[in-house]
Coordinates of C-alpha atoms in Angstrom, one line a residue:
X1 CA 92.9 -37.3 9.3
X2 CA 90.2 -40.2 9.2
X3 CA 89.3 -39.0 12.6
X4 CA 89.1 -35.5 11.9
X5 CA 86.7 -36.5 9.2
X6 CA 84.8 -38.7 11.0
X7 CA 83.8 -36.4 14.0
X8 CA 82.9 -33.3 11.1
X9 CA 80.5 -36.2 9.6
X10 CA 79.2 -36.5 13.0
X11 CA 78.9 -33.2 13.4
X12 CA 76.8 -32.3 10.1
X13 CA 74.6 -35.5 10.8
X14 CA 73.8 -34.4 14.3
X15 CA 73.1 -30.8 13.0
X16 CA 71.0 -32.2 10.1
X17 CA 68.9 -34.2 12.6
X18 CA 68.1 -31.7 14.3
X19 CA 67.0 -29.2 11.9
X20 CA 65.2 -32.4 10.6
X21 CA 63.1 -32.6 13.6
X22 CA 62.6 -29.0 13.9
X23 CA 61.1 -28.7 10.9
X24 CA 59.0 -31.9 11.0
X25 CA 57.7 -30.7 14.2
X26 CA 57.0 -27.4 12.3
X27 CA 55.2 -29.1 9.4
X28 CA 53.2 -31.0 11.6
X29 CA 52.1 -27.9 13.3
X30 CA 50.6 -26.4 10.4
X31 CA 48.0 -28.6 9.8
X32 CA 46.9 -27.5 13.1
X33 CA 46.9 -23.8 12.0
X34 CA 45.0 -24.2 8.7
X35 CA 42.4 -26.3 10.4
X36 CA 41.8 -23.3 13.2
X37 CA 41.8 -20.4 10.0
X38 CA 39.5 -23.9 8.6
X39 CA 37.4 -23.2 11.4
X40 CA 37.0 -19.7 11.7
X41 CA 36.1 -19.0 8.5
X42 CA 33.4 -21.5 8.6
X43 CA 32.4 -20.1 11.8
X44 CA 32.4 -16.6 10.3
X45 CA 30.2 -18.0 7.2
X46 CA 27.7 -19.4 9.7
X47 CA 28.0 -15.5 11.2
X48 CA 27.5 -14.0 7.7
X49 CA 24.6 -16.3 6.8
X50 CA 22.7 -15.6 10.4
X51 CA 23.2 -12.0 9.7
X52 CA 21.4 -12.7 6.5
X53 CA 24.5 -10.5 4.2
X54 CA 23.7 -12.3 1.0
X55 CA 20.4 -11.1 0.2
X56 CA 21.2 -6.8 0.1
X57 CA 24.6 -7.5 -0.8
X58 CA 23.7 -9.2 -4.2
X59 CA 21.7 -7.8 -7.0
X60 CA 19.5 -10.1 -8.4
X61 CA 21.7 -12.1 -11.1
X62 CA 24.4 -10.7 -9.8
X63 CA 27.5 -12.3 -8.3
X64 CA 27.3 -13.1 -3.8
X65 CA 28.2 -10.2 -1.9
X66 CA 29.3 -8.1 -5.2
X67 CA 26.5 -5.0 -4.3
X68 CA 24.3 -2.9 -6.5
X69 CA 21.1 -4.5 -4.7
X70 CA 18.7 -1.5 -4.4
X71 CA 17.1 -0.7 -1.4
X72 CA 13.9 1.8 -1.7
X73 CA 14.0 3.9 1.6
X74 CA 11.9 6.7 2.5
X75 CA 14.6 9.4 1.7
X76 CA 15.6 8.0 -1.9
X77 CA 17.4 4.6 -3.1
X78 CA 20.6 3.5 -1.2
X79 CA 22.7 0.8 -3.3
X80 CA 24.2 -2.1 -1.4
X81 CA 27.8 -2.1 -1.6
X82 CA 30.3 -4.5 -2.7
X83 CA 31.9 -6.7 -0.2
X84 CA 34.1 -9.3 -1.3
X85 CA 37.8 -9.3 -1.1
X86 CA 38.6 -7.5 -4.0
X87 CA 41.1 -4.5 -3.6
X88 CA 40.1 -1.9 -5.8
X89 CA 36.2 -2.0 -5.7
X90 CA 35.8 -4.0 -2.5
X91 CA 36.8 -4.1 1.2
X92 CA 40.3 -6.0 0.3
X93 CA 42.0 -3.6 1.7
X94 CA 39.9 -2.7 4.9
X95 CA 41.9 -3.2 8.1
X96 CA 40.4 -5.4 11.0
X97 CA 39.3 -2.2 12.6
X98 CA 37.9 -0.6 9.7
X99 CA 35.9 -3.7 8.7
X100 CA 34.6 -3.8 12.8
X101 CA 34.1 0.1 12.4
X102 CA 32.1 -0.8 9.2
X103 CA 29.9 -3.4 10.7
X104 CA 29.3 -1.9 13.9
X105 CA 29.4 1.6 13.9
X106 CA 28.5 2.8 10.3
X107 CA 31.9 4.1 9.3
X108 CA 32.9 3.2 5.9
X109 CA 36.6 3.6 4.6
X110 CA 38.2 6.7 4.3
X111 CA 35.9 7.8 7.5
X112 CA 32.8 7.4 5.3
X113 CA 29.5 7.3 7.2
X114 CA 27.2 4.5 5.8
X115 CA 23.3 5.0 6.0
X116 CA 21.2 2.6 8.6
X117 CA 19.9 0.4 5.6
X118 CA 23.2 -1.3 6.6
X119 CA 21.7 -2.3 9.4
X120 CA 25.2 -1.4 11.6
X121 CA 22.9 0.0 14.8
X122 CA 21.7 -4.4 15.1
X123 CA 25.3 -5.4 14.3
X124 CA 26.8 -2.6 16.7
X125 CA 26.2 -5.2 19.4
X126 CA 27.5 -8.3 18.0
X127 CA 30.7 -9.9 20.1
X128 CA 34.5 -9.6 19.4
X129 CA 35.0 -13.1 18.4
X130 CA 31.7 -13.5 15.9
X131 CA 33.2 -10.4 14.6
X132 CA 36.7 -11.9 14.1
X133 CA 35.3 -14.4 12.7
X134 CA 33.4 -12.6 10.1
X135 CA 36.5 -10.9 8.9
X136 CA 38.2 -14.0 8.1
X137 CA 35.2 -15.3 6.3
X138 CA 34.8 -12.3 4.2
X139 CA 38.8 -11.9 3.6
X140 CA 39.2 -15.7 2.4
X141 CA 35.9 -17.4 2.3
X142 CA 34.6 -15.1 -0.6
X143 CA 35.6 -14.8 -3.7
X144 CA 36.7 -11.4 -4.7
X145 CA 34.5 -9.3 -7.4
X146 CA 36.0 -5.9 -8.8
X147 CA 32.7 -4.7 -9.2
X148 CA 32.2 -0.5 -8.7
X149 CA 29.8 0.4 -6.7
X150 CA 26.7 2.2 -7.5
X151 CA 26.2 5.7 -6.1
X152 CA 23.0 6.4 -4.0
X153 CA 20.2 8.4 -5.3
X154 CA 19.1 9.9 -2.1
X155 CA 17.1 13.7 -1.6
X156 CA 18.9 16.7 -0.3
X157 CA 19.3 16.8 3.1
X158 CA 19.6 13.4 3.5
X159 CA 22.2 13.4 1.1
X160 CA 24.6 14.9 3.6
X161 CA 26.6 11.7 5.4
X162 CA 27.7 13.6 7.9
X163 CA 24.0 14.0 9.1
X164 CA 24.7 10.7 10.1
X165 CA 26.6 11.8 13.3
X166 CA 23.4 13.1 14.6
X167 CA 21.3 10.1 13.8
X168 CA 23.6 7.7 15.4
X169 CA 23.9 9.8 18.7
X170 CA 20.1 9.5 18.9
X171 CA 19.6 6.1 18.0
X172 CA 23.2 4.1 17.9
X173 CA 24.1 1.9 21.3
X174 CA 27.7 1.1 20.7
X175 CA 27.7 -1.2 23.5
X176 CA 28.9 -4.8 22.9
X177 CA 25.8 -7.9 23.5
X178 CA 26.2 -8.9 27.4
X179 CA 23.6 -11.6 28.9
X180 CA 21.1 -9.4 31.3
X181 CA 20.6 -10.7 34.6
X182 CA 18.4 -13.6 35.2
X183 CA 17.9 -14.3 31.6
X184 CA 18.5 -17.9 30.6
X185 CA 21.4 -18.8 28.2
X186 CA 18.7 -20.1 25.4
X187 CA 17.0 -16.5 25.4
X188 CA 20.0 -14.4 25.5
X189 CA 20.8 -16.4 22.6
X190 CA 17.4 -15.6 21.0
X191 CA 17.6 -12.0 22.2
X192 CA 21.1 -12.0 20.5
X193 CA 20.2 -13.5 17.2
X194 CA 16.7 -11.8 16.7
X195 CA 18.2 -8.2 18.1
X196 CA 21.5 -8.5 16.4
X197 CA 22.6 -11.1 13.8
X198 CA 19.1 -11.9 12.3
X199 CA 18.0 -7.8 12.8
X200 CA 14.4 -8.5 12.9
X201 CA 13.7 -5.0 14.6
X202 CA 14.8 -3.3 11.1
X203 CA 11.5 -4.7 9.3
X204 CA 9.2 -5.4 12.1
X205 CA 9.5 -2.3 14.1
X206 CA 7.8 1.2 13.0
X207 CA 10.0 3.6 12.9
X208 CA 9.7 7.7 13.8
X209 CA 9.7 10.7 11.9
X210 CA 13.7 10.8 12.0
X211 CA 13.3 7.2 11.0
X212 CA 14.7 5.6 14.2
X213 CA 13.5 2.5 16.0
X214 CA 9.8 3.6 17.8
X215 CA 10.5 3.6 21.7
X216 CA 8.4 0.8 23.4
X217 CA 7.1 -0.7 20.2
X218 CA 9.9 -2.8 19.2
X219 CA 8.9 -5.8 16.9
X220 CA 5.2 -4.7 17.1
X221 CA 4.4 -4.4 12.9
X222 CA 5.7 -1.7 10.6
X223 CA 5.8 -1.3 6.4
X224 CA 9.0 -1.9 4.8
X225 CA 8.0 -0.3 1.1
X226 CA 5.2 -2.2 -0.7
X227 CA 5.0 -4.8 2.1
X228 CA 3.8 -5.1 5.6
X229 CA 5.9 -7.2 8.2
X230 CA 3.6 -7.9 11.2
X231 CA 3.1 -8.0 14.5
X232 CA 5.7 -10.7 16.0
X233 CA 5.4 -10.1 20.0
X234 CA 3.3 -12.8 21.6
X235 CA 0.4 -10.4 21.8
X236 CA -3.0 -12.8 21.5
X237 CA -4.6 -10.6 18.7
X238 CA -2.0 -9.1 16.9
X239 CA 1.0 -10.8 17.4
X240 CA 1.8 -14.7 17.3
X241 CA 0.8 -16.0 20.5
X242 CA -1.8 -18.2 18.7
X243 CA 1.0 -19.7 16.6
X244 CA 2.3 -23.1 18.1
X245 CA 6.4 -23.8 18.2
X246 CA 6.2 -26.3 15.8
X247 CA 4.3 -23.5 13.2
X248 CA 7.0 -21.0 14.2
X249 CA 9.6 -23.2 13.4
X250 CA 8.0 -24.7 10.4
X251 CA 7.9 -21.5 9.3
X252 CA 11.6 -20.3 10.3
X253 CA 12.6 -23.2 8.5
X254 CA 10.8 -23.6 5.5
X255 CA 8.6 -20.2 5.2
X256 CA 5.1 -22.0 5.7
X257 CA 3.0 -22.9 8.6
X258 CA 0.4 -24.6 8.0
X259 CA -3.1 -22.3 8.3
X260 CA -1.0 -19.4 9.6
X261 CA 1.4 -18.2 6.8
X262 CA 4.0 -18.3 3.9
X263 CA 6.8 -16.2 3.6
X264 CA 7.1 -14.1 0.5
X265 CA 8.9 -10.8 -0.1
X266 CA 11.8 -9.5 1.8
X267 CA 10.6 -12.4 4.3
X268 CA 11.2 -15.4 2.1
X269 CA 14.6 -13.9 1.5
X270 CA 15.5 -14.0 4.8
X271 CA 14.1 -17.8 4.7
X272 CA 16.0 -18.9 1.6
X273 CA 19.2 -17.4 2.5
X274 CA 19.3 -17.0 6.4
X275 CA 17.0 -18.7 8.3
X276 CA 17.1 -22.1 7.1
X277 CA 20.3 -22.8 7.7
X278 CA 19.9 -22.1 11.3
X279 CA 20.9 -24.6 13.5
X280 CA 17.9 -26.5 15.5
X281 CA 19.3 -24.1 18.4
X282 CA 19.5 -21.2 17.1
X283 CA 16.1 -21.8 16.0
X284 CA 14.8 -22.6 19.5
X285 CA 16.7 -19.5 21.0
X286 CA 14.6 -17.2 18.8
X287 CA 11.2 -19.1 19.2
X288 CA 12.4 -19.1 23.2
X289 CA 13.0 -15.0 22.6
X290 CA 10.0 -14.7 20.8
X291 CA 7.6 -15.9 23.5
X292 CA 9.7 -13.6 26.1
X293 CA 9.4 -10.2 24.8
X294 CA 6.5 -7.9 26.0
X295 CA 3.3 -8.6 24.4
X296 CA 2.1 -5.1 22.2
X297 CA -1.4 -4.8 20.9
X298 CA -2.8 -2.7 18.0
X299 CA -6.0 -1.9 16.8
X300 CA -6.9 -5.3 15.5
X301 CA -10.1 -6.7 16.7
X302 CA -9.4 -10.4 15.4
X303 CA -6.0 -12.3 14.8
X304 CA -5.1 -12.3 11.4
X305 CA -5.2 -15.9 10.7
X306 CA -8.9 -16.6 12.3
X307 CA -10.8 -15.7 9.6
X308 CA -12.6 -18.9 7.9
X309 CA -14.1 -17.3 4.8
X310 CA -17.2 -17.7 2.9
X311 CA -15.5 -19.4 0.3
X312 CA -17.8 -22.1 -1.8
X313 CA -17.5 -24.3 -4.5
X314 CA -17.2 -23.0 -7.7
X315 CA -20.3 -24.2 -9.4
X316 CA -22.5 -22.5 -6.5
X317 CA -20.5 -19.5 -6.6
X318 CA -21.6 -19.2 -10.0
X319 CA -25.7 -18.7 -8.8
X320 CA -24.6 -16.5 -5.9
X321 CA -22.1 -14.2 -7.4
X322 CA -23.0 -11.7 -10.3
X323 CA -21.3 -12.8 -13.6
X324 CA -20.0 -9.4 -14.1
X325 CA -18.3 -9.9 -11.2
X326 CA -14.5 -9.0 -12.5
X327 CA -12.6 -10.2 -9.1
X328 CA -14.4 -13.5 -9.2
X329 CA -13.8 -14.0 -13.0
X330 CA -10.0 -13.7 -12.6
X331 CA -10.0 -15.4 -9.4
X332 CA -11.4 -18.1 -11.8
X333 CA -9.0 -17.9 -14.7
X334 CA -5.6 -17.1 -12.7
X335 CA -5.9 -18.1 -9.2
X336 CA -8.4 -20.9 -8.3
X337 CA -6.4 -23.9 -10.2
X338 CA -3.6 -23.9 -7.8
X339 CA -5.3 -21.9 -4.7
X340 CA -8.7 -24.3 -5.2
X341 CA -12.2 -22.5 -5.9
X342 CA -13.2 -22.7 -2.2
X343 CA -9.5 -21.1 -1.5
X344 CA -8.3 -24.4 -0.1
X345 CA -5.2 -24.7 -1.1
X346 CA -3.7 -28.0 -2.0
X347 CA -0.2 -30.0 -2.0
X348 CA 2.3 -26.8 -2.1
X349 CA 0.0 -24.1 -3.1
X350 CA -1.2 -22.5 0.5
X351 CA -5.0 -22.0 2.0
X352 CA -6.3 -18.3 1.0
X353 CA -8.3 -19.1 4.9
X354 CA -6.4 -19.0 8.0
X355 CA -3.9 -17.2 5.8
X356 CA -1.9 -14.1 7.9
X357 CA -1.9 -12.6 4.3
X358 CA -5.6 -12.5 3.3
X359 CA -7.3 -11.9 7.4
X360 CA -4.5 -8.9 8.4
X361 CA -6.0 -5.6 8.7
X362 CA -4.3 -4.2 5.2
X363 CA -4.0 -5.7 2.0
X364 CA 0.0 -4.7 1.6
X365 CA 1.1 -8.4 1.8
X366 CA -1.4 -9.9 -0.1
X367 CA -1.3 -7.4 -3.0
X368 CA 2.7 -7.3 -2.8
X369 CA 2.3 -11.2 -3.5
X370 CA 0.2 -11.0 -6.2
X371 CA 2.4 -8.3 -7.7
X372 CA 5.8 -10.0 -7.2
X373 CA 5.0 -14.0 -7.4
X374 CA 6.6 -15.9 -4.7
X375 CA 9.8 -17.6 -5.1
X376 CA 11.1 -19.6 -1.9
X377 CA 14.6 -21.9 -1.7
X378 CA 13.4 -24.5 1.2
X379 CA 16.0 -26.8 1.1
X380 CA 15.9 -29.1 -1.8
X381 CA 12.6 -28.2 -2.8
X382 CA 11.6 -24.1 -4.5
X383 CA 8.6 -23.1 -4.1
X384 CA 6.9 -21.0 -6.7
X385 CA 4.1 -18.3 -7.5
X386 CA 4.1 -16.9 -10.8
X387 CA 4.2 -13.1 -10.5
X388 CA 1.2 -11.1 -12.1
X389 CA 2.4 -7.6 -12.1
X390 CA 4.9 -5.8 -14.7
X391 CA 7.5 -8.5 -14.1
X392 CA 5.2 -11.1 -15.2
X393 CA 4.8 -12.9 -18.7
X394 CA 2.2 -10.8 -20.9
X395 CA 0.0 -13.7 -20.4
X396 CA -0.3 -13.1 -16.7
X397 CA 0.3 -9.7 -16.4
X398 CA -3.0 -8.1 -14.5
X399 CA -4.0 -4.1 -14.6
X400 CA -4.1 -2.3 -11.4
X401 CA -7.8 -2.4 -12.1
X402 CA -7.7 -6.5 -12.2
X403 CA -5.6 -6.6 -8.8
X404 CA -7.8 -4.5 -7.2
X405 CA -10.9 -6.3 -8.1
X406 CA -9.2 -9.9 -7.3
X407 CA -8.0 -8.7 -4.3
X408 CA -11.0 -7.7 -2.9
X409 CA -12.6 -10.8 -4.0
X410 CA -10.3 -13.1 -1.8
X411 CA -10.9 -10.6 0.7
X412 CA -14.7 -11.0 0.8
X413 CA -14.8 -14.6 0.0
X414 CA -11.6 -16.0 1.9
X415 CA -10.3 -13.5 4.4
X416 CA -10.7 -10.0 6.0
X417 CA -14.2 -8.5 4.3
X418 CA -13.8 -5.5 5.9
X419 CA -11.1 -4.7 3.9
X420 CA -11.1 -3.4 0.1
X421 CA -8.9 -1.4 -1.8
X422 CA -9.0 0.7 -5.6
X423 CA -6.8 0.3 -8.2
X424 CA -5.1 3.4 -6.3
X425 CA -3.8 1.1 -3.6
X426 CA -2.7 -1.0 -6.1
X427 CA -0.6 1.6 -8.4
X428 CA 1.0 2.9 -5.0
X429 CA 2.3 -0.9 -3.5
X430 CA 3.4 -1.4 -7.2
X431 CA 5.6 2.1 -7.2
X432 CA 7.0 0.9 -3.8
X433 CA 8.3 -2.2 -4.8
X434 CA 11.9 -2.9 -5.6
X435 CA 13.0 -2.9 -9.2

């Protein structure tokens, strides 16, 4: 009996021991597996960020990726949607493949068709395992909002999604990013990230009548609503061939080079949210790109940021200008104590000379700025304009009449004289600009 007992004790202990060791050797698997879904997410947030989704995806004040930013189009308004996890008013329950479907191709749930302010025709190209990646990020990395979306307010026929079909067998390549021969791994990755993930062509490109990407004139300048993104080829008078590597990637970076430009607008988005956060790499790759596209002209006679100005101090500007003068008397009382009398700049506050935004060959930018203020997130530092159109404090708040006349002021003084605007201009860039 004792030995009966003792083998069925040896028995159990031997089992036990071995279920022991399976599941420690389980356990200390899974550390392993939350450290690779670890890693992907972070990999897909790095994805997300490059691909700049916070800044149309949130409403200002509103919570990240939760929608209801509006987007002024041509053809009406077209609300961001919401795109955290949540179930009921979000993409919780999207599939893999109708979250890649989403992305890529413009097809929403349910078969929707979205409209190419998601910018799906840049995405359509982006790789399997960035896109893997993203869908992990977006399924546990953000938090979910139950948030409804708002509906679009977009003119008959344009209202008609299944228009869309059309659209996207003119202008949507489906096919997946590949390296083109000959090209060198740091340029594919710029072509990649300024193409695709970054979707620089979607501002910086004019677009046609059917509002598709302008054959042969990719990245050469177009207007996105009130604003104007430039020329970005490396074309010597329009484009950025004057600008060194260190001023792209000052600018990249922070959203200022130094007597070439700041970012404001839809650009200093991209800087405070996207761009920033690049890796040193990834910020080389697109300066690499940059320099490697074809060069496109325009009609501009002189680079934007060549022009000097007449500026002068104040106290002999007083003699040389008429006191009735309206541009230079609110030049005086809003803009010279940061900006400096002779437009100098100083510290934070930019040069209104060698300034992209005062020597281009419209005003869009530098009325749009004026307008709107400047806020910019460049890492621990913000820097900050106060706005001056109907967003601003009463105390600030300028008439169409006053931008016009301050405008054209810095124009004569500072940058491009042989442009000047009405208070016309002014009503129409303020109509354009987002609410």
């Amino acid at each position: 009996m004792m030995r009966k007992i003792s083998n069925s004790c040896a028995t159990t202990v031997a089992v036990c021991l071995v279920a022991c060791s399976a599941l420690t050797a389980l356990v200390s698997l899974l550390p392993k597996a939350h450290a690779a879904d670890g890693t992907l997410v972070e990999k897909g947030r790095y994805i997300a960020t490059a691909a700049d989704c916070l800044a149309c995806h949130t409403a200002p004040g509103g919570k990240p990726f939760a929608g209801g930013y509006p987007i002024i189009t041509p053809v009406g308004t077209i609300y961001s949607t919401n795109i955290t996890p949540a179930p009921k008013t979000g993409i919780g329950d999207y599939t893999k493949a109708e979250f890649f479907n989403a992305v890529r191709l413009g097809i929403g749930h349910n078969g929707k068709r979205l409209y190419p302010a998601m910018p799906y025709t840049s995405y359509a190209a982006v790789t399997d395992d960035d896109m893997e990646a993203l869908y992990a990020f977006f399924r546990s990395g953000v938090a979910p909002v139950e948030q409804e979306n708002r509906p679009d307010n977009v003119r008959f026929p344009f209202s008609i999604r299944s228009g869309m079909v059309l659209w996207n067998w003119l202008y949507l390549d489906t096919r997946t990013f590949q390296p083109r021969p000959g090209e060198t791994p740091q340029i594919a990755r710029g072509r990649y990230l300024v193409d695709h993930l970054e979707h620089c062509g979607t501002c910086h490109t004019p677009r046609t009548l059917f509002m598709g990407p302008a054959s042969g004139r990719s990245l050469s300048g177009a207007v996105v609503g009130a604003w104007y993104a430039p020329n970005i080829t490396p074309d010597k008078i329009a484009g950025i061939a004057e600008w060194t590597d260190s001023d792209l990637r000052n600018y990249l970076t922070s959203g200022h080079a130094l007597n070439k430009g700041q970012a404001a607008g839809p650009m200093a988005e991209v800087i405070t949210n996207s761009t920033r956060f690049l890796t040193s790499d990834d910020i080389d790759a697109i300066i690499a790109y940059l320099r490697d596209v074809p060069a496109i002209a325009s009609s501009e006679k002189r680079s934007r940021t060549s022009y000097e100005g007449a500026g002068r101090p104040e106290e002999v500007a007083r003699g040389q200008i008429n006191p009735e003068d309206r541009g230079w008397k609110i030049f005086s009382g809003s803009c010279a104590s940061c900006h400096q009398a002779q437009g100098q700049g100083v510290n934070a506050y930019p040069s209104l000379t060698h300034n992209s935004a005062t020597g281009a060959s419209n005003a869009r930018n530098l009325v749009a700025t004026i307008l709107t203020g400047v806020e910019r997130q460049t890492g621990e530092n913000a820097v900050f304009m106060p706005a001056f159109g109907s967003g601003a404090l009463w105390v600030n708040r300028l008439s169409d009449q006053d931008i016009a006349d301050v405008s054209n002021f810095i124009l004569k003084m500072f940058g491009n004289p042989s442009v000047q605007i009405d208070a016309g201009y002014v009503a129409k860039r303020r109509a354009e600009l987002t609410p």
